XYZ file of C-alpha atoms in Angstrom:
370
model
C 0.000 0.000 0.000
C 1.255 3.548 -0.686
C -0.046 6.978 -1.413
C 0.386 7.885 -5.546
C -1.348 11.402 -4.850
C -2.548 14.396 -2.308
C -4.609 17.000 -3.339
C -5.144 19.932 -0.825
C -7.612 23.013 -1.281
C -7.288 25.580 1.109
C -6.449 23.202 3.782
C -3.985 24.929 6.458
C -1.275 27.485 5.035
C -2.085 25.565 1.361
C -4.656 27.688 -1.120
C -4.365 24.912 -3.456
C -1.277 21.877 -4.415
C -1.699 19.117 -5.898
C 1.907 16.294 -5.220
C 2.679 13.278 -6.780
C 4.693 10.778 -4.807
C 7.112 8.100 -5.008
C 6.529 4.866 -3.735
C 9.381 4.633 -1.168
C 10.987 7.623 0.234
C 9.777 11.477 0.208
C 11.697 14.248 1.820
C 10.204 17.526 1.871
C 12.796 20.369 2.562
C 12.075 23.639 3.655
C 12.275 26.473 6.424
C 9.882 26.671 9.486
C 6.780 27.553 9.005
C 6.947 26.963 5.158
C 4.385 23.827 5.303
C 5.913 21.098 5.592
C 4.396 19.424 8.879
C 1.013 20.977 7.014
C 1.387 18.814 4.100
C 2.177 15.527 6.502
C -0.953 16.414 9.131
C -3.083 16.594 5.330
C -1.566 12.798 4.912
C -2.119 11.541 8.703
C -5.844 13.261 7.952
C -6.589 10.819 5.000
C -5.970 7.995 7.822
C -7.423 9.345 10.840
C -10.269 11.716 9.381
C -8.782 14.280 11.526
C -5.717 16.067 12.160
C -2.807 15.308 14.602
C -2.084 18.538 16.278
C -5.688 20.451 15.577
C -8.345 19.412 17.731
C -11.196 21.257 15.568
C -11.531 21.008 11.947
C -12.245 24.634 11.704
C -8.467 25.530 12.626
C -7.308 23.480 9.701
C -9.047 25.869 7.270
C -6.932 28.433 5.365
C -7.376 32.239 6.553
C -10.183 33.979 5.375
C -11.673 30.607 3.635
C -14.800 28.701 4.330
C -14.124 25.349 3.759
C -11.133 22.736 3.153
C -10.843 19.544 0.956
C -7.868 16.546 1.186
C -8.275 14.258 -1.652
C -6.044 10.820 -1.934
C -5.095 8.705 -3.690
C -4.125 5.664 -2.769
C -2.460 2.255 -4.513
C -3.811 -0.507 -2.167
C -3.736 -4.139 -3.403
C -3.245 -3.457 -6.847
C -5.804 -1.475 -7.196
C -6.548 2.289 -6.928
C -8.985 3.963 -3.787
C -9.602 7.364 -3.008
C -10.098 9.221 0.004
C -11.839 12.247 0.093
C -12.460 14.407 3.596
C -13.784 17.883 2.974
C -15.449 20.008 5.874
C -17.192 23.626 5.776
C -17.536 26.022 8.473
C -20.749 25.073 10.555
C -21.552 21.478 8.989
C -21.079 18.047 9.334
C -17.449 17.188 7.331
C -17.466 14.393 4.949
C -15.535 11.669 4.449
C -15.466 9.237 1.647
C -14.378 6.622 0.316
C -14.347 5.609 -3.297
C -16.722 8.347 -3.581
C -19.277 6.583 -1.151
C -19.622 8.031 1.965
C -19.320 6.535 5.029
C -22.139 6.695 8.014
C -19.587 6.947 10.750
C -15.981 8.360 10.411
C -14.676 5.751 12.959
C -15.764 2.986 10.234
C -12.472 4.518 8.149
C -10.103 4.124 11.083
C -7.256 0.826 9.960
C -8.084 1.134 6.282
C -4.834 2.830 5.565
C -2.829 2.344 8.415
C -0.454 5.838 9.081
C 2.277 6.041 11.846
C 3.361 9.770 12.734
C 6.569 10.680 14.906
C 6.374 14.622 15.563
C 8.050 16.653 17.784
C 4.816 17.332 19.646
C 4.616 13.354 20.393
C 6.872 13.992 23.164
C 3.700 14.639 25.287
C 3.599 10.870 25.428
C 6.636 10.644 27.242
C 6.206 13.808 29.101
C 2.361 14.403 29.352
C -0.418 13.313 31.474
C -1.998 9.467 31.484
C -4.706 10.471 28.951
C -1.598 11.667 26.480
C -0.810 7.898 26.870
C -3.956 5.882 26.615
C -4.741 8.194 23.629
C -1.476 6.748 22.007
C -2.327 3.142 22.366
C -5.972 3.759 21.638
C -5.261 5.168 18.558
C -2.737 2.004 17.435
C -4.969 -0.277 18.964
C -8.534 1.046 17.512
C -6.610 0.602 13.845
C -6.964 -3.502 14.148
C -9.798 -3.602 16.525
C -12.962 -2.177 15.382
C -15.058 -3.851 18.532
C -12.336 -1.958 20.749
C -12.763 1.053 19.785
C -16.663 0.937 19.925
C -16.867 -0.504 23.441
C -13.874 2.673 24.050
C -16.499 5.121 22.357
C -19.430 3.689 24.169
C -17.422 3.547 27.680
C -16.493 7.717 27.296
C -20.455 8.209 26.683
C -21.176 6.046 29.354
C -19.054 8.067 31.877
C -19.681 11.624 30.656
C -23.732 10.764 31.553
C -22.326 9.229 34.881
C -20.194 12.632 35.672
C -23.127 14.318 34.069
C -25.645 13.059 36.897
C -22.991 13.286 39.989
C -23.297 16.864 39.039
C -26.740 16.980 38.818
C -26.441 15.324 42.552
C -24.634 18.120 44.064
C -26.595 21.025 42.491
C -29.756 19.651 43.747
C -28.007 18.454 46.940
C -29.870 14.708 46.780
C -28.495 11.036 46.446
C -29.913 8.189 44.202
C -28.261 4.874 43.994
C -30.830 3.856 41.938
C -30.386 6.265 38.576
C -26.067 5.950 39.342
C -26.201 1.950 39.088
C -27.326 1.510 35.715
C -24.232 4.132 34.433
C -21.549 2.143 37.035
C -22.703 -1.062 35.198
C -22.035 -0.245 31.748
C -18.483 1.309 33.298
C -17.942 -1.948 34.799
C -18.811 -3.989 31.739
C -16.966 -1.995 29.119
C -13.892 -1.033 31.271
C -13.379 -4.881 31.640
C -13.523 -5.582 28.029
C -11.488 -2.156 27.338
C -8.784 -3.753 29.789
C -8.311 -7.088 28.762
C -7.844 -5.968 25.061
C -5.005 -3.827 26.439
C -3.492 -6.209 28.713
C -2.990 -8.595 25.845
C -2.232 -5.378 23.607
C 0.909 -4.655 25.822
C 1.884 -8.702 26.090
C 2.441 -8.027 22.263
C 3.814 -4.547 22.009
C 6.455 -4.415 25.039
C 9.278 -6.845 22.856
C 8.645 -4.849 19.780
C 9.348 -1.722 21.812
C 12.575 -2.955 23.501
C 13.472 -4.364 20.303
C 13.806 -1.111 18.651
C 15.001 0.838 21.401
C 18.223 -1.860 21.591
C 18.352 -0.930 18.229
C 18.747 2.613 18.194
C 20.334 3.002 21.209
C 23.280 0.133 20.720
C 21.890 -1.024 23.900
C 23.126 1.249 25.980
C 20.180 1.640 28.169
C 17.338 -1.302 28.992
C 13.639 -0.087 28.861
C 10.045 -1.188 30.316
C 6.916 -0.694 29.690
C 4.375 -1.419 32.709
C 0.469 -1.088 32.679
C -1.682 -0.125 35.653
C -5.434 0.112 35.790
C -8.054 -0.344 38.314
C -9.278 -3.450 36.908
C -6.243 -5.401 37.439
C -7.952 -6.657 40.716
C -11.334 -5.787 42.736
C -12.651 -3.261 40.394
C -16.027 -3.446 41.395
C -15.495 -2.780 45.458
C -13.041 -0.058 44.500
C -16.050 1.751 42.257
C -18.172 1.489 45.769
C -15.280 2.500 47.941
C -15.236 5.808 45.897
C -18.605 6.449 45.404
C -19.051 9.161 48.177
C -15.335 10.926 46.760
C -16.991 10.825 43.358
C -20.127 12.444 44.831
C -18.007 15.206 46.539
C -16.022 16.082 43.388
C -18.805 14.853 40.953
C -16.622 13.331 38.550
C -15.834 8.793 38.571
C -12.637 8.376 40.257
C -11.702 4.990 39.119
C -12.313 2.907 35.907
C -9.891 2.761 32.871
C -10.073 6.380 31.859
C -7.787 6.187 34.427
C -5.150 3.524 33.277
C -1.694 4.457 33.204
C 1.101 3.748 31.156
C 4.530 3.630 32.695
C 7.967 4.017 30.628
C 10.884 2.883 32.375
C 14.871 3.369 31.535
C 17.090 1.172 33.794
C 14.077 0.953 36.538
C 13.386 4.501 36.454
C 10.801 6.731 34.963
C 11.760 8.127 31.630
C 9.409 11.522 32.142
C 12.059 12.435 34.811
C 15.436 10.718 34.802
C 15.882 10.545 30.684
C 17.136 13.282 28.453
C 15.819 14.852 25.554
C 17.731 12.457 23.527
C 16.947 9.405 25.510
C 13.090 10.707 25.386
C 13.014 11.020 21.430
C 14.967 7.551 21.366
C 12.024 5.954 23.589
C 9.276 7.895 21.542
C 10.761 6.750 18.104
C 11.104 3.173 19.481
C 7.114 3.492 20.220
C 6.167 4.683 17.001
C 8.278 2.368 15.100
C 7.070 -0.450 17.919
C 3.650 0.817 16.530
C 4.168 0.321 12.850
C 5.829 -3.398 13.733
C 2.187 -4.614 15.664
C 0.267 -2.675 12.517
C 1.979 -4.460 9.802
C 1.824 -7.992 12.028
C -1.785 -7.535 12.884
C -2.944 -6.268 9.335
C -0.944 -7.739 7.206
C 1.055 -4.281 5.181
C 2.915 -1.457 5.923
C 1.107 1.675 7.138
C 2.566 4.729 5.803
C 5.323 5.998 7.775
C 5.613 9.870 8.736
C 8.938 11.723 9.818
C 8.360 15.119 11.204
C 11.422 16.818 12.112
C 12.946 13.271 12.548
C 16.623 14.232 13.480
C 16.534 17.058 15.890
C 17.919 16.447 19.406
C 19.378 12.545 18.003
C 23.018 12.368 18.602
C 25.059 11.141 15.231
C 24.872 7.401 17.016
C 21.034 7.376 17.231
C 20.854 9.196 13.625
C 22.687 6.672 12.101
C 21.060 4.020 13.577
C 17.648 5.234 12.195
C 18.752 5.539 8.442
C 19.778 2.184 8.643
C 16.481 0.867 9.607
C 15.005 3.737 7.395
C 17.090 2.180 4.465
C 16.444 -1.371 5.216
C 13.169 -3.187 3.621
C 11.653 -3.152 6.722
C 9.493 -0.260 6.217
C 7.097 0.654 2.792
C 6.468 4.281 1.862
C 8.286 6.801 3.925
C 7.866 11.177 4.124
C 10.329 12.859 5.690
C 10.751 16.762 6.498
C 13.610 18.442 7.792
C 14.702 22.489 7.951
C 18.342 21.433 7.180
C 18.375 20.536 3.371
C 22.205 19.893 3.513
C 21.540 16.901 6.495
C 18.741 15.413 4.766
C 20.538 15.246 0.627
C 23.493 13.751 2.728
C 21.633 11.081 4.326
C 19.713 9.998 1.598
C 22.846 10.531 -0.956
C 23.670 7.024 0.569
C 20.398 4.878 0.446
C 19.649 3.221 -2.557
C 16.183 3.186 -2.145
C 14.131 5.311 -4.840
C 13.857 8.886 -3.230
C 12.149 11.839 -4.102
C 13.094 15.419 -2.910
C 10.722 18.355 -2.288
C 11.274 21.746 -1.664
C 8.349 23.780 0.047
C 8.289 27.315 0.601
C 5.444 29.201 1.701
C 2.805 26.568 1.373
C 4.179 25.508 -2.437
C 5.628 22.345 -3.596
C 8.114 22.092 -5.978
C 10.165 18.420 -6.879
C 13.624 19.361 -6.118
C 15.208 15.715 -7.311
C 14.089 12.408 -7.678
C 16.241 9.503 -7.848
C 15.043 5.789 -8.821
């Protein structure tokens, strides 16, 4: 599977471009700010039906525009889909597929499987628990489509439950009765959200410390550990908390509170790592991410670089080109703000490449080499 085509109208700091790609390896080159991340958030969008560092659809819209539209085309099986998502201010966006829309956006999720490392994924290292359980919803919800319907029906489930505590205290009155039947379905879904990510992280933790070895030349060993609520007496912890949920009318305990834990040598990598260590253990997710996508589904999602080499030390760099270079990965886009680093590194792969420069939300082919 690969992406032959993007077409973007007036979607982010892009009026209008339209970019053929190769197969393998694209690089797009260009300063800060001239749209480079843009045109890789317009690919990830084509996956996800959304994009990875806007939470509303309206931001992605160029200034002064009312609407945006990503078109795709993709090579999948030997034969050729497209993807269109368009949205316009104050309606419901569409996406389709093949020209045939689809009822739910969440029934396009796993169809063209996309990895992203950007230098705003650090908030998985760094961030809160929810930064994490987003991560590993997202990978997970791309082979799973029962998951991630038992995940959407679980947040409804416990925004009615918060919904009602509040209700509680504003009226300043108690009813077991109407808070059982929303503690059930939290009970019933959390269990089935938890056991799907207990055997998740069985499957994901050697493919993580796999790459990590990798890129790090095994200097450091890594962990991954995974804590929830349902690990063990889930349902007399929900009862123990039911008079703190009451007094801060919000559910204290279910999986929307799971944590994820990354260690480094027994110790937390949010606090003891550094900034190169942290972008080591983030890439070693990601590509730990594409690894369980391609096993699970059988090809190689898409693969997306953002600003790949800042803060790596020459070790780690080189390290990644290799694996970049090897046949381990399918279609690859790449952007960096240092042309000179990135025509160096890719002067010695043999892989096809293709070169782009982009200035000022314009794409231009800057080399190609088959």
């Amino acid at each position: 599977m690969h992406l032959q085509s993007i077409r973007l109208i007036q979607y982010k700091n892009y009026k209008e471009a339209h970019v053929a790609f190769s197969s393998q390896i694209n690089c797009f080159l260009g300063e800060n700010g001239s749209g480079k991340t843009n045109l890789l958030d317009a690919i990830f969008y084509l996956s996800f039906t959304k994009s990875a560092d806007q939470a509303q659809d309206l931001q992605c819209i160029l200034h002064e525009a009312d609407f945006f539209s990503i078109k795709g085309t993709f090579s999948q099986n030997q034969k050729e889909r497209t993807v269109l998502c368009a949205y316009q201010a104050g309606k419901k966006k569409s996406i389709k597929l093949d020209n045939k829309p689809y009822k739910r956006a969440s029934e396009h999720i796993g169809k063209f499987p996309t990895v992203l490392i950007a230098p705003n994924d650090t908030d998985v290292i760094r961030g809160t628990s929810e930064d994490r359980r987003k991560f590993f919803d997202a990978i997970i919800s791309q082979v799973n489509q029962s998951y991630l319907n038992n995940l959407i029906a679980y947040n409804h489930a416990l925004k009615q439950r918060n919904s009602l505590l509040k209700q509680f205290a504003e009226q300043d009155r108690f009813d077991a009765d109407l808070l059982e039947p929303f503690t059930r379905q939290l009970l019933d879904l959390g269990q089935k959200v938890y056991e799907v990510r207990k055997e998740f992280i069985a499957v994901f933790k050697p493919l993580l410390v796999k790459h990590y070895a990798m890129l790090s030349g095994q200097r450091e060993t890594i962990e991954i550990d995974y804590e929830s609520d349902f690990s063990e007496g889930i349902e007399e912890k929900f009862r123990h908390s039911q008079k703190k949920d009451l007094i801060l009318k919000r559910t204290n305990r279910g999986t929307h509170k799971d944590e994820f834990v990354f260690l480094m040598d027994g110790k937390p990598v949010k606090k003891f790592g550094s900034q190169g260590q942290q972008k080591s253990y983030l890439i070693a997710l990601k590509l730990a991410n594409f690894d369980f996508l391609k096993n699970e589904l059988g090809v190689k999602p898409i693969l997306l670089l953002d600003d790949i080499f800042d803060k790596l030390d020459d070790l780690r760099i080189e390290k990644l080109i290799q694996m970049v270079a090897s046949d381990a990965f399918g279609q690859i886009f790449v952007t960096d703000a240092r042309p000179e680093r990135s025509i160096s590194i890719f002067e010695k792969i043999k892989q096809e490449h293709k070169l782009f420069t982009v200035s000022q939300g314009k794409v231009e082919v800057r080399k190609q080499i088959q």
